[in-house]
Short mmCIF file of C-alpha atoms and ligand atoms in Angstrom, two decimals:
data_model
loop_
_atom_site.label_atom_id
_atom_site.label_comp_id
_atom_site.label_asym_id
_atom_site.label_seq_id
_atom_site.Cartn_x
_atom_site.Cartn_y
_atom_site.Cartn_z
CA UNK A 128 -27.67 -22.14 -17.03
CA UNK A 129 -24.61 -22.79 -18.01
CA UNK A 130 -22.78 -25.27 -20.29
CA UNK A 131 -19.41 -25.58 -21.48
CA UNK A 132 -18.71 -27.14 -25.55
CA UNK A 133 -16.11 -29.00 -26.46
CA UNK A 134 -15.12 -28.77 -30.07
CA UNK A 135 -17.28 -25.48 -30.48
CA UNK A 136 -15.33 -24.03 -33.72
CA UNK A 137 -16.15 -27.51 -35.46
CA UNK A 138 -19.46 -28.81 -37.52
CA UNK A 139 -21.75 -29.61 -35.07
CA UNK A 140 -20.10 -27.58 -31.74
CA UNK A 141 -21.06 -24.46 -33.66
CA UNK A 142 -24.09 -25.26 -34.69
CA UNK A 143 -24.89 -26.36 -31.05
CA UNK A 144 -23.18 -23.72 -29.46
CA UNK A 145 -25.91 -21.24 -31.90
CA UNK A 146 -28.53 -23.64 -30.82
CA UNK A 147 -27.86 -22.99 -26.57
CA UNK A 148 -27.28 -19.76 -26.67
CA UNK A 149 -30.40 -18.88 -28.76
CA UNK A 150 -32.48 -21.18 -26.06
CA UNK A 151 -31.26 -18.51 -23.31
CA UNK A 152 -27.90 -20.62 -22.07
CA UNK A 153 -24.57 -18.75 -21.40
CA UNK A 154 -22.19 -21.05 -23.53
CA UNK A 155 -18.47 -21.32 -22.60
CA UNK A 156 -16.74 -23.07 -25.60
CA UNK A 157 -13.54 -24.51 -26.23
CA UNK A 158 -11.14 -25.61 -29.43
CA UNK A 159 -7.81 -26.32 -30.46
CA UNK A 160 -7.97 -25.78 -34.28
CA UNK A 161 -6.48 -29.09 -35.23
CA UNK A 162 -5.37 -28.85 -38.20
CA UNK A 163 -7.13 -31.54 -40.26
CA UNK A 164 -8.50 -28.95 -41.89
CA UNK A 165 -8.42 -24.88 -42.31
CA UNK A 166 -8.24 -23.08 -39.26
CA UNK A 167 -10.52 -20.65 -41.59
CA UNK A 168 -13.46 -22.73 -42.05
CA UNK A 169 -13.41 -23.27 -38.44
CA UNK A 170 -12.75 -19.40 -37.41
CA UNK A 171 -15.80 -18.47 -40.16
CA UNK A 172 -18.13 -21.45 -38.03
CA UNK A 173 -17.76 -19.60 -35.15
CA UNK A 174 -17.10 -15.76 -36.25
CA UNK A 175 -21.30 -14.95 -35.39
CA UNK A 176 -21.08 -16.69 -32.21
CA UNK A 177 -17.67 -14.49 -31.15
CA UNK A 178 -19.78 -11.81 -31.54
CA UNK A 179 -22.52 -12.65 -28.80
CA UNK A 180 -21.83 -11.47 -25.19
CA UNK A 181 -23.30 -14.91 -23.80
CA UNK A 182 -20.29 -16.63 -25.44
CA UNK A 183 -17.19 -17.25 -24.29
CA UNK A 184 -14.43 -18.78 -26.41
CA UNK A 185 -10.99 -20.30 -25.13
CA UNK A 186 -8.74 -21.54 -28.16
CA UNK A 187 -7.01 -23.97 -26.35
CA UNK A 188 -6.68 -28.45 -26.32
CA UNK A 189 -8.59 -30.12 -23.56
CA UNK A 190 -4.75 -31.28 -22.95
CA UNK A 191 -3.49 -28.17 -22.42
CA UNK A 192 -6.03 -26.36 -20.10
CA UNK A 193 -6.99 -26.03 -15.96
CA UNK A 194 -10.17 -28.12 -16.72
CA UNK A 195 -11.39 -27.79 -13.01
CA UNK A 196 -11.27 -24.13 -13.17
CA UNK A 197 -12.77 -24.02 -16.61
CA UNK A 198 -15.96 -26.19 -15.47
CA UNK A 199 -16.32 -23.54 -12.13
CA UNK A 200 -20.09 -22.82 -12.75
CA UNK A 201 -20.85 -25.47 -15.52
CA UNK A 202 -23.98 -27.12 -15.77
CA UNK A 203 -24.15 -29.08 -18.59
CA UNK A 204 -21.03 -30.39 -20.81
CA UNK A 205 -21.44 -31.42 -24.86
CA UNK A 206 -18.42 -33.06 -25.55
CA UNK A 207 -18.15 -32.47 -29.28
CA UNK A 208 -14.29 -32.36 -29.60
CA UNK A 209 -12.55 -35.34 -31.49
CA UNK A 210 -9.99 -35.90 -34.03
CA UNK A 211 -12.71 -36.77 -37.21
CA UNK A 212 -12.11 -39.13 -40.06
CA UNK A 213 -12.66 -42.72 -40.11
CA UNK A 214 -10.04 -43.54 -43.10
CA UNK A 215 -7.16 -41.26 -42.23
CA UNK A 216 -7.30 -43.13 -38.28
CA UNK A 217 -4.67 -45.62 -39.43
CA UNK A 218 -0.45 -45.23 -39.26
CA UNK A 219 1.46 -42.93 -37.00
CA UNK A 220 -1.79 -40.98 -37.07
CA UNK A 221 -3.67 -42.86 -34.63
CA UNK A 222 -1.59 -41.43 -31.29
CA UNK A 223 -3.06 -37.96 -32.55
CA UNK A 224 -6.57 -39.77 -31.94
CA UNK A 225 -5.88 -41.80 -29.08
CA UNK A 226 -5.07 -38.29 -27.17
CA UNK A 227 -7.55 -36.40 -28.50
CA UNK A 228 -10.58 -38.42 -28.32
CA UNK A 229 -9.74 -41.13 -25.03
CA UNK A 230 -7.29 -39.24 -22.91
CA UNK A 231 -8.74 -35.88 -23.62
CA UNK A 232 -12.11 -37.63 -22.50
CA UNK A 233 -10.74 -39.33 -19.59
CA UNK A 234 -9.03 -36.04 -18.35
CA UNK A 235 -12.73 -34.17 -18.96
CA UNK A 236 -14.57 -36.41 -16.65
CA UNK A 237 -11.76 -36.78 -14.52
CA UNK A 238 -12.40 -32.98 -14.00
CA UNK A 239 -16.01 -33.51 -13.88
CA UNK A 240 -15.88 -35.47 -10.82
CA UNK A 241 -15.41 -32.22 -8.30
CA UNK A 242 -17.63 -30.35 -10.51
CA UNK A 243 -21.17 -29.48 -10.18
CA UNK A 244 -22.30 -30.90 -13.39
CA UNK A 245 -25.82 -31.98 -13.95
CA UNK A 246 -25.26 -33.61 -17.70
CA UNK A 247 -22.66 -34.86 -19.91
CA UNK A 248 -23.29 -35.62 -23.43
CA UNK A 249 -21.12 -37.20 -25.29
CA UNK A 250 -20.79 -37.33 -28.69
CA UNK A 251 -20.00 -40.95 -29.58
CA UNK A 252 -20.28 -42.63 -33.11
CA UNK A 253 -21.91 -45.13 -35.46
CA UNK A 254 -18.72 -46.41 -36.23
CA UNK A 255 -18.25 -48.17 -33.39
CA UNK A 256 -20.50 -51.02 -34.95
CA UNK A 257 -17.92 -51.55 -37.34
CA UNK A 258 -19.60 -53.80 -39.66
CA UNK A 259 -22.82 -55.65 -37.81
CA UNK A 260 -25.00 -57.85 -39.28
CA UNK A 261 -27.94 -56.16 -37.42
CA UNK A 262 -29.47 -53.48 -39.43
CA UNK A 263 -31.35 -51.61 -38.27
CA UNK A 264 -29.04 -51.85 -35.39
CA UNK A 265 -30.03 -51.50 -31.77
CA UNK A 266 -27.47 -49.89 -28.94
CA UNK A 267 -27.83 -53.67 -27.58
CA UNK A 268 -25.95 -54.76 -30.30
CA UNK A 269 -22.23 -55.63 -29.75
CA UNK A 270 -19.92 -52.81 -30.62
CA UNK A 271 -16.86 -54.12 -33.45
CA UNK A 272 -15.54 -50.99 -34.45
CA UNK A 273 -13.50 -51.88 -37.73
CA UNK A 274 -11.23 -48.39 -37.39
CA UNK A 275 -8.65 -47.24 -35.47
CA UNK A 276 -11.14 -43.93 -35.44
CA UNK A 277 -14.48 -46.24 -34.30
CA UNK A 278 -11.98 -47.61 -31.52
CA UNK A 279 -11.04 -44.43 -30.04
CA UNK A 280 -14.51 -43.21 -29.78
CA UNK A 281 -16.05 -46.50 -28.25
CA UNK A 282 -12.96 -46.37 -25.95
CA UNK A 283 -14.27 -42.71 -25.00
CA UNK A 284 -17.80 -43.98 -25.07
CA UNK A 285 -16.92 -46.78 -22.28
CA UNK A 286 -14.90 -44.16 -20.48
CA UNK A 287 -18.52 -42.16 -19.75
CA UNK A 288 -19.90 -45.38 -19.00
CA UNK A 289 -17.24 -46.06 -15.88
CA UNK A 290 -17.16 -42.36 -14.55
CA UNK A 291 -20.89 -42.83 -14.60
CA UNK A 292 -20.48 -46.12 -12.53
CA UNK A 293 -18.11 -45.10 -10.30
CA UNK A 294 -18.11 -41.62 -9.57
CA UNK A 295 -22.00 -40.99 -10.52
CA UNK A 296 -21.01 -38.74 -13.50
CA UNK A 297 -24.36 -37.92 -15.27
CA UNK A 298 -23.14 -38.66 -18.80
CA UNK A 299 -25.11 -40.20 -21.74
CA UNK A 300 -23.56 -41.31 -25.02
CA UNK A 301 -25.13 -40.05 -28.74
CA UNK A 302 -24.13 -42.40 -31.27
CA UNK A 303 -24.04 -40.28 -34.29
CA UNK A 304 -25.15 -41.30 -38.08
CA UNK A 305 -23.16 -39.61 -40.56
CA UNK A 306 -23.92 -35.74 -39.96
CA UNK A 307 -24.13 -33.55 -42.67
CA UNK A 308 -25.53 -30.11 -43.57
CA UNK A 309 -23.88 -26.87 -43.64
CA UNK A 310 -20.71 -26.57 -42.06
CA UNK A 311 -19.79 -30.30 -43.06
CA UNK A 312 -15.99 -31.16 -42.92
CA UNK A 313 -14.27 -31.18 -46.11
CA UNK A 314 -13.19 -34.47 -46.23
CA UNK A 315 -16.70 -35.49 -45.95
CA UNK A 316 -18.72 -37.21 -48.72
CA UNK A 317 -21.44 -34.20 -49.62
CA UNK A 318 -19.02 -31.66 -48.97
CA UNK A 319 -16.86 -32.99 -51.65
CA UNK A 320 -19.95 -34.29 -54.17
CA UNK A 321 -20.96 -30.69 -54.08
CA UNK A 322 -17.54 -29.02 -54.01
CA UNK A 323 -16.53 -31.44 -56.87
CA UNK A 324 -19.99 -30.61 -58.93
CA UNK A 325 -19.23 -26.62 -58.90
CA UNK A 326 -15.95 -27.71 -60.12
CA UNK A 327 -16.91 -29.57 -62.55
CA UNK A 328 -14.85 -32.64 -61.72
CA UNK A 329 -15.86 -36.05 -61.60
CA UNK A 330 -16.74 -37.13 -57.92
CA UNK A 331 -14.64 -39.88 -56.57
CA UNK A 332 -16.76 -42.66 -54.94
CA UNK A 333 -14.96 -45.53 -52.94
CA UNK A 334 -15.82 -48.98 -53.53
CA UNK A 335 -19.10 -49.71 -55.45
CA UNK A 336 -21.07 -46.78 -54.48
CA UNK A 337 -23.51 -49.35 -53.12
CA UNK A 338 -22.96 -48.82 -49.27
CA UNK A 339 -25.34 -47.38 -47.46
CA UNK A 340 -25.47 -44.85 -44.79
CA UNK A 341 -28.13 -43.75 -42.62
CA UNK A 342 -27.54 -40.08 -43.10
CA UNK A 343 -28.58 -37.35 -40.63
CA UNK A 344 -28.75 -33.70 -40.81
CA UNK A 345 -27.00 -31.69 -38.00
CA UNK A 346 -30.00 -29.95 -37.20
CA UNK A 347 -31.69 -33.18 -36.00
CA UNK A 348 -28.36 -34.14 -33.87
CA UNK A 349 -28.71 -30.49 -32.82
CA UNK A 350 -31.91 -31.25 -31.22
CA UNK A 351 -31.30 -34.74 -30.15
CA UNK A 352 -28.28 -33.04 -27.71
CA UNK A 353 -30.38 -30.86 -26.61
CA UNK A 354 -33.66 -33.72 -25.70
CA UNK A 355 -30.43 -35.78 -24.15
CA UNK A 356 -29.94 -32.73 -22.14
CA UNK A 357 -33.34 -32.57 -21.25
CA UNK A 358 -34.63 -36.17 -20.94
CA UNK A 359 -31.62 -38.47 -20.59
CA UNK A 360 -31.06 -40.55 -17.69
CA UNK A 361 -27.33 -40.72 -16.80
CA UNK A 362 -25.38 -43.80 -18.22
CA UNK A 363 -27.79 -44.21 -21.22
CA UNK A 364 -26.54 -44.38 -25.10
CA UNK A 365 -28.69 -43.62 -27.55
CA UNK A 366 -28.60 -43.78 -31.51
CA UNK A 367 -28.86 -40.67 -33.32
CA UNK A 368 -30.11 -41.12 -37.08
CA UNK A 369 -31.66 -39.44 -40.09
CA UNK A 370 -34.48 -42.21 -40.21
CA UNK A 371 -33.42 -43.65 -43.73
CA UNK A 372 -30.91 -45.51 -45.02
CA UNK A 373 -29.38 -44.89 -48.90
CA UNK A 374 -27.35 -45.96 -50.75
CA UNK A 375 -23.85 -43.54 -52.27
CA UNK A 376 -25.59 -44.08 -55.66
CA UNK A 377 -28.68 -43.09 -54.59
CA UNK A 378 -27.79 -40.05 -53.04
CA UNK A 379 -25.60 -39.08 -56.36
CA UNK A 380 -29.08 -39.23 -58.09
CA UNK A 381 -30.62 -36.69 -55.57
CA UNK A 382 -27.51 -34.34 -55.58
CA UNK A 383 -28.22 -34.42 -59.78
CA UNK A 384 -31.23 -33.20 -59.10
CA UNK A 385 -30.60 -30.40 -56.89
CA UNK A 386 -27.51 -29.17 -59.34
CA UNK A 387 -29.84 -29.69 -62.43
CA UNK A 388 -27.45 -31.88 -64.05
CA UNK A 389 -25.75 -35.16 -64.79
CA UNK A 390 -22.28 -36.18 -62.78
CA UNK A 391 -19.22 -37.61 -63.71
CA UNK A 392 -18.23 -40.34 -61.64
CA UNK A 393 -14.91 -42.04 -60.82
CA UNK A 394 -15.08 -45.28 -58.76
CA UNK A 395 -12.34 -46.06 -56.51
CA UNK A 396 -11.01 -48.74 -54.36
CA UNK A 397 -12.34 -49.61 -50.86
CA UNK A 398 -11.07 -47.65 -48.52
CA UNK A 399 -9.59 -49.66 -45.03
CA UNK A 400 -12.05 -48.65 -42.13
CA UNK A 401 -15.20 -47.80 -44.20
CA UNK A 402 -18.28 -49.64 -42.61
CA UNK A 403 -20.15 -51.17 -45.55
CA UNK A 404 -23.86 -50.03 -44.33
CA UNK A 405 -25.46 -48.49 -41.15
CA UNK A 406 -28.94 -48.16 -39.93
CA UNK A 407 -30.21 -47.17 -36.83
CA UNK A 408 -32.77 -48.62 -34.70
CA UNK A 409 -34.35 -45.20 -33.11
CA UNK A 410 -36.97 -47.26 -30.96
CA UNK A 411 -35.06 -46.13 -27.64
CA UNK A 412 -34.36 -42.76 -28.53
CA UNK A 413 -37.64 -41.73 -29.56
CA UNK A 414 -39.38 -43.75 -26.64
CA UNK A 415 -37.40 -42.30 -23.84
CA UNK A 416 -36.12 -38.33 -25.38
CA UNK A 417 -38.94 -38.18 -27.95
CA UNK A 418 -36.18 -37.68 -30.81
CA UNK A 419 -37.58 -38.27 -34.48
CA UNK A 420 -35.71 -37.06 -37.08
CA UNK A 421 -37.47 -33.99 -38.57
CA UNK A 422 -34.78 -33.12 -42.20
CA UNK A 423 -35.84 -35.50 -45.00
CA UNK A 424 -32.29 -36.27 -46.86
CA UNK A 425 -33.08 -34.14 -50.37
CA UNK A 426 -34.21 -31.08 -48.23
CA UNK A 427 -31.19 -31.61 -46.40
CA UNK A 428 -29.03 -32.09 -49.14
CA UNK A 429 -30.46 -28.57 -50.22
CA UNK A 430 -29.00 -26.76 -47.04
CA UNK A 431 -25.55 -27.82 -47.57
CA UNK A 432 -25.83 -27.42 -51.29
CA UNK A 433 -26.85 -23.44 -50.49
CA UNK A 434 -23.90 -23.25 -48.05
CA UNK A 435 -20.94 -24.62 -49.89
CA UNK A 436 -22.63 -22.35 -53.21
CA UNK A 437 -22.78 -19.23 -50.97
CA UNK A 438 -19.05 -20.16 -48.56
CA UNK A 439 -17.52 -21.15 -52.52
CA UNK A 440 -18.31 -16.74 -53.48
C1 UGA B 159 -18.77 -40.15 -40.76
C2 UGA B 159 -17.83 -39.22 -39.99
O1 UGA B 159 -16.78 -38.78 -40.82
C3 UGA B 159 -17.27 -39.86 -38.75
O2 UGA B 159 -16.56 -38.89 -38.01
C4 UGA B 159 -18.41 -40.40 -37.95
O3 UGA B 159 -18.01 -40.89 -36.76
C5 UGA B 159 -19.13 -41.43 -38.79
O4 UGA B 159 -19.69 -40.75 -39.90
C6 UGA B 159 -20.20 -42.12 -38.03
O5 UGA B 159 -21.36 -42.11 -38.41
O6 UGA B 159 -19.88 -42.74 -37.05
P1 UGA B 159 -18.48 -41.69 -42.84
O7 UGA B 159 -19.74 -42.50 -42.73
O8 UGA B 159 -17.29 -42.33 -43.44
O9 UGA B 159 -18.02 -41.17 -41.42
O10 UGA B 159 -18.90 -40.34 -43.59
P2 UGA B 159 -18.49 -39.71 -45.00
O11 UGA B 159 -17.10 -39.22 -44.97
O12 UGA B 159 -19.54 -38.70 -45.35
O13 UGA B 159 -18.55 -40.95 -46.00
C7 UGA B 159 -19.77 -41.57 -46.37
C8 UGA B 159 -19.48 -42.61 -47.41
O14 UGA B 159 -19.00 -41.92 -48.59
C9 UGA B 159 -18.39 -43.62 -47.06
O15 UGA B 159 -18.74 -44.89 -47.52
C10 UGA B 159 -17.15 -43.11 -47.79
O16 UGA B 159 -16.25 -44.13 -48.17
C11 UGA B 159 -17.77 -42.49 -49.02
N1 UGA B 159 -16.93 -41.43 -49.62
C12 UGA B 159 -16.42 -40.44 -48.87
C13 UGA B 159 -16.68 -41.48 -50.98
O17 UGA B 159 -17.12 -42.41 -51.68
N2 UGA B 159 -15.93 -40.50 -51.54
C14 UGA B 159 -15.41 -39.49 -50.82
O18 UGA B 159 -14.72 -38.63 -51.40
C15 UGA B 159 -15.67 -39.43 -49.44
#
């Protein structure tokens, strides 16, 4: 078997690509270091998996490459890459997303169609709710994405959809709840709470602190790729959450905890293309891929806690 990973230097293409390889798959994976953040962080995600002769690394855009030739032999594609970040999606900015996360995805399945593939996973995104009134919400609901970010991705997440129609492209769509765990970006929440509690700075919290996330550790959407892989008939989207929904202030409580100490805190204003809550309704994905959620949020906490204490040395 053979599958081919899009975004495999980032946060959860290396942990996935770890996660194939160790279940016996050869793993051809590809990335263009976009520099939203440190090519190092992303080179250090990666450096153990360089090192294993079933992997095979091309450090190259989806734009820039002979897709066709690249998927020669592919069974199974996880379509990881994106340009992240929900509040820098706005401005000039947004033509860097609109090529890397539609027409990058267009061109992928567009070179999927004379290619053998069995499965296509895509990883699409909670954010293209935008702010519903259904919570928990269901994959029925009706997507409002309320960032230029949740646009791109649902544009992406439609784009699956047709191939599938049309062209009988097996893909399925993983709406992911705010991943963290080790290897987090570093504009992400935790990663800064943690970075900003070994510094000793107060952590900056937009808004009220009172929106709510359902937050869900990377091992989890690890595993739910994998079931998708597995399980998932083609043209289905499924939510991917951590199973409970907090609050910012409530998880500021648990990362106290785990440091063993109070935290200053600096509120700040809302930021344009935050989503004020999410929740997922995981009655389809655990009915048809038999995902459930296994990290609680304070042991998960605890893993990225460990890694930004050990990465920090
Ligand atoms: C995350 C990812 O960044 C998106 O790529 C992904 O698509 C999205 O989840 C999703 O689930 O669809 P977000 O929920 O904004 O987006 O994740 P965080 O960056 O961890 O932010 C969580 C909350 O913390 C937000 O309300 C944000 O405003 C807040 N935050 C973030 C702060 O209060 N302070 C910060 O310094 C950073």
């Amino acid at each position: 078997m053979k599958a081919f990973v899009t975004g495999a230097a980032g946060f959860v293409g290396s942990h996935l690509c770890e996660y194939l390889i160790e279940r016996g798959l050869k793993v051809v994976g590809i990335d263009s270091f976009m520099d939203y953040y440190s090519r190092a962080v992303k080179e250090a995600n990666i450096a153990a998996l360089k090192k294993n002769q079933n992997f095979r690394f091309i450090g190259k855009s989806l734009l820039d490459v002979d897709l066709a030739k690249l998927l020669d032999g592919v069974d199974v594609v996880f379509h990881q890459a994106a340009q992240a970040g929900v509040r820098a999606s706005w401005g000039n900015n947004f033509k860097i997303y609109s090529d890397n996360n539609i027409l990058a995805t267009q061109m992928l399945l567009e070179a999927c169609r004379e290619s053998p593939v069995k499965n296509f996973v895509y990883a699409s995104s909670s954010s293209v709710y935008g702010d519903t009134k259904d919570l928990p919400t269901k994959e029925s609901s009706l997507p409002c994405p309320v960032s230029p970010y949740g646009v791109s991705k649902l544009a992406a997440e439609h784009l699956c959809s047709l191939y599938c129609k049309n062209f009988g492209t097996p893909t399925v769509s993983l709406r992911y709840f705010t991943v963290y765990g080790p290897r987090q970006r570093p504009d992400m929440a935790f990663h800064r709470f943690f970075r900003w509690a070994l510094e000793d700075k107060p952590l900056e919290i937009y808004g009220d602190g009172k929106q709510s996330r359902d937050f869900t550790h990377v091992k989890d959407i690890v595993e739910a790729n994998w079931l998708a892989f597995r399980k998932a008939a083609p043209g289905e989207v499924f939510n991917i959450g951590g199973g409970s929904r907090v609050t910012l202030n409530e998880v500021i409580e648990i990362i106290e905890e785990i440091v063993g100490r109070e935290l200053k805190i600096r509120y700040r204003g809302v930021q344009k293309g935050d989503v004020r809550h999410t929740m997922a309704d995981m009655t389809k994905a655990e009915g048809k891929l038999g995902y459930r959620p296994k990290v609680s949020l304070e042991n998960g906490l605890r893993t990225e806690y460990e890694w930004i204490k050990n990465s920090a040395k």
